[in-house]
Short mmCIF file of N, CA and C in Angstrom, two decimals:
data_model
loop_
_atom_site.label_atom_id
_atom_site.label_comp_id
_atom_site.label_asym_id
_atom_site.label_seq_id
_atom_site.Cartn_x
_atom_site.Cartn_y
_atom_site.Cartn_z
N MET A 97 24.10 -49.97 42.52
CA MET A 97 25.20 -50.75 42.01
C MET A 97 24.70 -51.99 41.26
N ALA A 98 23.62 -52.60 41.76
CA ALA A 98 23.09 -53.80 41.12
C ALA A 98 22.65 -53.51 39.70
N TRP A 99 22.07 -52.34 39.47
CA TRP A 99 21.62 -51.99 38.12
C TRP A 99 22.80 -51.83 37.16
N ILE A 100 23.87 -51.23 37.62
CA ILE A 100 25.06 -51.06 36.78
C ILE A 100 25.63 -52.43 36.42
N VAL A 101 25.75 -53.29 37.41
CA VAL A 101 26.26 -54.65 37.17
C VAL A 101 25.34 -55.40 36.21
N LEU A 102 24.04 -55.23 36.36
CA LEU A 102 23.08 -55.90 35.49
C LEU A 102 23.22 -55.44 34.04
N VAL A 103 23.38 -54.15 33.82
CA VAL A 103 23.55 -53.64 32.46
C VAL A 103 24.84 -54.18 31.85
N ILE A 104 25.91 -54.18 32.61
CA ILE A 104 27.19 -54.73 32.11
C ILE A 104 27.03 -56.22 31.80
N SER A 105 26.31 -56.93 32.64
CA SER A 105 26.06 -58.35 32.40
C SER A 105 25.26 -58.55 31.12
N GLY A 106 24.31 -57.67 30.85
CA GLY A 106 23.55 -57.73 29.61
C GLY A 106 24.44 -57.51 28.39
N LEU A 107 25.41 -56.61 28.53
CA LEU A 107 26.38 -56.39 27.45
C LEU A 107 27.17 -57.67 27.19
N PHE A 108 27.58 -58.32 28.26
CA PHE A 108 28.34 -59.57 28.10
C PHE A 108 27.47 -60.71 27.58
N GLU A 109 26.17 -60.63 27.81
CA GLU A 109 25.29 -61.64 27.20
C GLU A 109 25.35 -61.52 25.69
N ALA A 110 25.35 -60.30 25.18
CA ALA A 110 25.46 -60.09 23.73
C ALA A 110 26.81 -60.59 23.22
N VAL A 111 27.86 -60.40 24.02
CA VAL A 111 29.19 -60.89 23.63
C VAL A 111 29.19 -62.40 23.51
N TRP A 112 28.69 -63.10 24.54
CA TRP A 112 28.76 -64.57 24.46
C TRP A 112 27.82 -65.13 23.41
N ALA A 113 26.67 -64.49 23.21
CA ALA A 113 25.73 -64.98 22.18
C ALA A 113 26.34 -64.83 20.79
N THR A 114 26.98 -63.70 20.55
CA THR A 114 27.63 -63.49 19.26
C THR A 114 28.80 -64.45 19.08
N ALA A 115 29.60 -64.62 20.12
CA ALA A 115 30.74 -65.54 20.04
C ALA A 115 30.27 -66.98 19.82
N LEU A 116 29.16 -67.34 20.43
CA LEU A 116 28.62 -68.69 20.24
C LEU A 116 28.30 -68.92 18.77
N GLY A 117 27.70 -67.95 18.13
CA GLY A 117 27.39 -68.07 16.71
C GLY A 117 28.63 -68.17 15.84
N LYS A 118 29.69 -67.47 16.25
CA LYS A 118 30.93 -67.46 15.48
C LYS A 118 31.83 -68.66 15.78
N SER A 119 31.50 -69.42 16.83
CA SER A 119 32.37 -70.54 17.23
C SER A 119 32.23 -71.76 16.32
N ASP A 120 31.21 -71.75 15.47
CA ASP A 120 30.98 -72.85 14.54
C ASP A 120 30.91 -74.18 15.29
N GLY A 121 30.00 -74.22 16.26
CA GLY A 121 29.83 -75.45 17.04
C GLY A 121 31.03 -75.77 17.93
N PHE A 122 31.66 -74.74 18.45
CA PHE A 122 32.84 -74.84 19.31
C PHE A 122 34.06 -75.40 18.58
N SER A 123 34.08 -75.29 17.25
CA SER A 123 35.23 -75.80 16.50
C SER A 123 36.29 -74.73 16.26
N LYS A 124 35.95 -73.46 16.53
CA LYS A 124 36.92 -72.37 16.40
C LYS A 124 37.31 -71.90 17.79
N MET A 125 38.61 -71.92 18.07
CA MET A 125 39.11 -71.69 19.42
C MET A 125 38.83 -70.28 19.95
N SER A 126 39.18 -69.24 19.21
CA SER A 126 39.02 -67.87 19.73
C SER A 126 37.58 -67.54 20.10
N PRO A 127 36.61 -67.76 19.20
CA PRO A 127 35.25 -67.45 19.60
C PRO A 127 34.75 -68.34 20.75
N THR A 128 35.25 -69.56 20.83
CA THR A 128 34.85 -70.45 21.92
C THR A 128 35.35 -69.90 23.26
N VAL A 129 36.58 -69.41 23.29
CA VAL A 129 37.14 -68.84 24.52
C VAL A 129 36.37 -67.57 24.90
N VAL A 130 36.07 -66.72 23.91
CA VAL A 130 35.29 -65.51 24.18
C VAL A 130 33.91 -65.89 24.71
N PHE A 131 33.30 -66.92 24.12
CA PHE A 131 32.01 -67.40 24.60
C PHE A 131 32.07 -67.80 26.07
N ILE A 132 33.04 -68.62 26.43
CA ILE A 132 33.15 -69.11 27.80
C ILE A 132 33.39 -67.96 28.79
N LEU A 133 34.31 -67.08 28.46
CA LEU A 133 34.60 -65.95 29.36
C LEU A 133 33.41 -65.00 29.46
N GLY A 134 32.78 -64.71 28.31
CA GLY A 134 31.61 -63.84 28.32
C GLY A 134 30.47 -64.43 29.12
N LEU A 135 30.28 -65.74 28.98
CA LEU A 135 29.22 -66.43 29.72
C LEU A 135 29.46 -66.36 31.23
N ILE A 136 30.69 -66.58 31.63
CA ILE A 136 31.02 -66.54 33.06
C ILE A 136 30.77 -65.14 33.63
N VAL A 137 31.28 -64.12 32.95
CA VAL A 137 31.11 -62.75 33.43
C VAL A 137 29.62 -62.37 33.45
N SER A 138 28.91 -62.73 32.38
CA SER A 138 27.49 -62.39 32.28
C SER A 138 26.67 -63.06 33.38
N MET A 139 26.88 -64.33 33.59
CA MET A 139 26.12 -65.07 34.61
C MET A 139 26.48 -64.60 36.02
N ALA A 140 27.76 -64.34 36.25
CA ALA A 140 28.17 -63.87 37.58
C ALA A 140 27.54 -62.52 37.89
N GLY A 141 27.51 -61.63 36.90
CA GLY A 141 26.88 -60.33 37.10
C GLY A 141 25.39 -60.44 37.32
N LEU A 142 24.74 -61.31 36.56
CA LEU A 142 23.30 -61.53 36.74
C LEU A 142 23.03 -62.06 38.14
N ALA A 143 23.82 -63.02 38.58
CA ALA A 143 23.64 -63.58 39.93
C ALA A 143 23.83 -62.51 41.00
N TYR A 144 24.84 -61.65 40.81
CA TYR A 144 25.08 -60.58 41.77
C TYR A 144 23.88 -59.62 41.82
N ALA A 145 23.39 -59.22 40.65
CA ALA A 145 22.27 -58.29 40.59
C ALA A 145 21.02 -58.88 41.22
N MET A 146 20.83 -60.18 41.07
CA MET A 146 19.63 -60.83 41.62
C MET A 146 19.65 -60.92 43.14
N ARG A 147 20.77 -60.58 43.75
CA ARG A 147 20.81 -60.56 45.21
C ARG A 147 19.95 -59.43 45.76
N THR A 148 19.80 -58.35 44.97
CA THR A 148 19.01 -57.21 45.45
C THR A 148 17.83 -56.85 44.56
N LEU A 149 17.85 -57.26 43.31
CA LEU A 149 16.75 -56.96 42.39
C LEU A 149 15.82 -58.17 42.28
N PRO A 150 14.54 -57.93 42.03
CA PRO A 150 13.62 -59.05 41.83
C PRO A 150 14.05 -59.90 40.64
N ILE A 151 13.95 -61.21 40.77
CA ILE A 151 14.44 -62.13 39.75
C ILE A 151 13.79 -61.88 38.39
N GLY A 152 12.48 -61.65 38.35
CA GLY A 152 11.80 -61.43 37.09
C GLY A 152 12.27 -60.17 36.38
N THR A 153 12.40 -59.10 37.13
CA THR A 153 12.88 -57.84 36.57
C THR A 153 14.32 -57.96 36.10
N ALA A 154 15.17 -58.53 36.94
CA ALA A 154 16.58 -58.66 36.59
C ALA A 154 16.75 -59.51 35.33
N TYR A 155 16.05 -60.63 35.27
CA TYR A 155 16.19 -61.52 34.12
C TYR A 155 15.66 -60.86 32.85
N ALA A 156 14.51 -60.20 32.94
CA ALA A 156 13.93 -59.54 31.77
C ALA A 156 14.85 -58.44 31.24
N VAL A 157 15.43 -57.66 32.12
CA VAL A 157 16.34 -56.60 31.71
C VAL A 157 17.59 -57.19 31.09
N TRP A 158 18.15 -58.22 31.70
CA TRP A 158 19.36 -58.88 31.20
C TRP A 158 19.13 -59.44 29.81
N VAL A 159 18.04 -60.16 29.63
CA VAL A 159 17.72 -60.75 28.32
C VAL A 159 17.44 -59.65 27.30
N GLY A 160 16.69 -58.64 27.70
CA GLY A 160 16.36 -57.56 26.78
C GLY A 160 17.59 -56.84 26.25
N ILE A 161 18.50 -56.51 27.15
CA ILE A 161 19.75 -55.85 26.74
C ILE A 161 20.54 -56.76 25.81
N GLY A 162 20.70 -58.01 26.20
CA GLY A 162 21.46 -58.95 25.38
C GLY A 162 20.84 -59.17 24.01
N ALA A 163 19.54 -59.33 23.97
CA ALA A 163 18.86 -59.58 22.69
C ALA A 163 18.96 -58.36 21.77
N ALA A 164 18.70 -57.19 22.31
CA ALA A 164 18.74 -55.97 21.49
C ALA A 164 20.14 -55.72 20.94
N LEU A 165 21.15 -55.89 21.78
CA LEU A 165 22.52 -55.67 21.31
C LEU A 165 22.97 -56.74 20.33
N THR A 166 22.57 -57.99 20.57
CA THR A 166 22.97 -59.07 19.67
C THR A 166 22.41 -58.85 18.27
N VAL A 167 21.12 -58.57 18.18
CA VAL A 167 20.52 -58.37 16.86
C VAL A 167 21.00 -57.05 16.25
N GLY A 168 21.20 -56.04 17.06
CA GLY A 168 21.73 -54.77 16.56
C GLY A 168 23.11 -54.95 15.95
N TYR A 169 23.97 -55.67 16.64
CA TYR A 169 25.32 -55.95 16.13
C TYR A 169 25.25 -56.74 14.83
N ALA A 170 24.38 -57.73 14.79
CA ALA A 170 24.25 -58.54 13.58
C ALA A 170 23.77 -57.70 12.40
N MET A 171 22.89 -56.76 12.64
CA MET A 171 22.41 -55.89 11.56
C MET A 171 23.51 -54.93 11.10
N VAL A 172 24.26 -54.37 12.06
CA VAL A 172 25.33 -53.42 11.71
C VAL A 172 26.43 -54.11 10.91
N THR A 173 26.76 -55.35 11.25
CA THR A 173 27.84 -56.06 10.56
C THR A 173 27.37 -56.73 9.27
N GLY A 174 26.07 -56.70 9.01
CA GLY A 174 25.55 -57.31 7.79
C GLY A 174 25.25 -58.79 7.91
N ALA A 175 25.39 -59.35 9.10
CA ALA A 175 25.10 -60.77 9.30
C ALA A 175 23.60 -61.03 9.30
N GLU A 176 22.83 -59.97 9.48
CA GLU A 176 21.37 -60.08 9.51
C GLU A 176 20.79 -58.88 8.76
N SER A 177 19.68 -59.11 8.08
CA SER A 177 19.07 -58.03 7.32
C SER A 177 18.52 -56.96 8.26
N THR A 178 18.44 -55.75 7.72
CA THR A 178 17.93 -54.62 8.48
C THR A 178 16.62 -54.15 7.86
N SER A 179 15.68 -53.78 8.71
CA SER A 179 14.43 -53.20 8.22
C SER A 179 13.91 -52.23 9.27
N VAL A 180 13.06 -51.37 8.85
CA VAL A 180 12.45 -50.41 9.77
C VAL A 180 11.67 -51.14 10.85
N VAL A 181 10.96 -52.19 10.48
CA VAL A 181 10.18 -52.95 11.46
C VAL A 181 11.08 -53.57 12.51
N LYS A 182 12.21 -54.17 12.10
CA LYS A 182 13.15 -54.75 13.07
C LYS A 182 13.67 -53.69 14.03
N ILE A 183 14.04 -52.55 13.49
CA ILE A 183 14.57 -51.47 14.33
C ILE A 183 13.50 -51.00 15.32
N LEU A 184 12.27 -50.86 14.87
CA LEU A 184 11.19 -50.46 15.78
C LEU A 184 10.95 -51.50 16.86
N LEU A 185 11.02 -52.77 16.49
CA LEU A 185 10.83 -53.83 17.49
C LEU A 185 11.96 -53.85 18.51
N ILE A 186 13.19 -53.62 18.06
CA ILE A 186 14.32 -53.54 19.00
C ILE A 186 14.14 -52.35 19.93
N LEU A 187 13.72 -51.23 19.38
CA LEU A 187 13.45 -50.06 20.22
C LEU A 187 12.34 -50.35 21.23
N GLY A 188 11.38 -51.19 20.84
CA GLY A 188 10.33 -51.61 21.78
C GLY A 188 10.91 -52.40 22.94
N ILE A 189 11.86 -53.28 22.64
CA ILE A 189 12.53 -54.04 23.71
C ILE A 189 13.26 -53.08 24.64
N VAL A 190 14.00 -52.16 24.06
CA VAL A 190 14.75 -51.18 24.86
C VAL A 190 13.78 -50.35 25.72
N GLY A 191 12.66 -49.94 25.14
CA GLY A 191 11.67 -49.19 25.89
C GLY A 191 11.12 -49.98 27.07
N CYS A 192 10.89 -51.27 26.85
CA CYS A 192 10.39 -52.12 27.94
C CYS A 192 11.43 -52.28 29.04
N VAL A 193 12.69 -52.40 28.67
CA VAL A 193 13.76 -52.51 29.67
C VAL A 193 13.83 -51.23 30.49
N VAL A 194 13.77 -50.09 29.82
CA VAL A 194 13.78 -48.80 30.54
C VAL A 194 12.56 -48.71 31.45
N GLY A 195 11.42 -49.15 30.95
CA GLY A 195 10.20 -49.13 31.77
C GLY A 195 10.33 -49.95 33.03
N LEU A 196 10.94 -51.12 32.91
CA LEU A 196 11.15 -51.96 34.10
C LEU A 196 12.06 -51.26 35.11
N LYS A 197 13.06 -50.57 34.63
CA LYS A 197 13.96 -49.83 35.53
C LYS A 197 13.20 -48.70 36.22
N VAL A 198 12.41 -47.99 35.46
CA VAL A 198 11.65 -46.85 36.02
C VAL A 198 10.66 -47.32 37.07
N LEU A 199 10.02 -48.45 36.81
CA LEU A 199 9.03 -48.97 37.76
C LEU A 199 9.65 -49.54 39.04
N HIS A 200 10.92 -49.92 38.96
CA HIS A 200 11.56 -50.50 40.14
C HIS A 200 11.93 -49.42 41.07
#
C-alpha cells in the first residue's frame, strides 16, 4: 500500500510543481489553489509512505516521479523543448525509480 500511495504522491508532486510555475508568483488564483492542494496531498502521501519505506528510497522515488512527469508534461505542452537526449535522460530517471522499487 505504501508504494501505491508513494506513486500517487509523486503524481501530485508534478501537479503542484506545474501549478507553481503557472501561478505567476502566486498572483493567479486557480493555479495557486491547485498548487496548495497538490502540495498538501503530495506531502501527506509522502509522509504516509515513509512510515514503512526507507526515507532515502521513498524520497528518491517521489522526486523522480515528480521530476519526470513535470518535464514530460512541459515537453508535451510545448512549454519546454523536446530532444532525444532529454527523453533518454527522463527514461534514465524512470529506470532508476523502477530499480529502487525492485531492490526494496
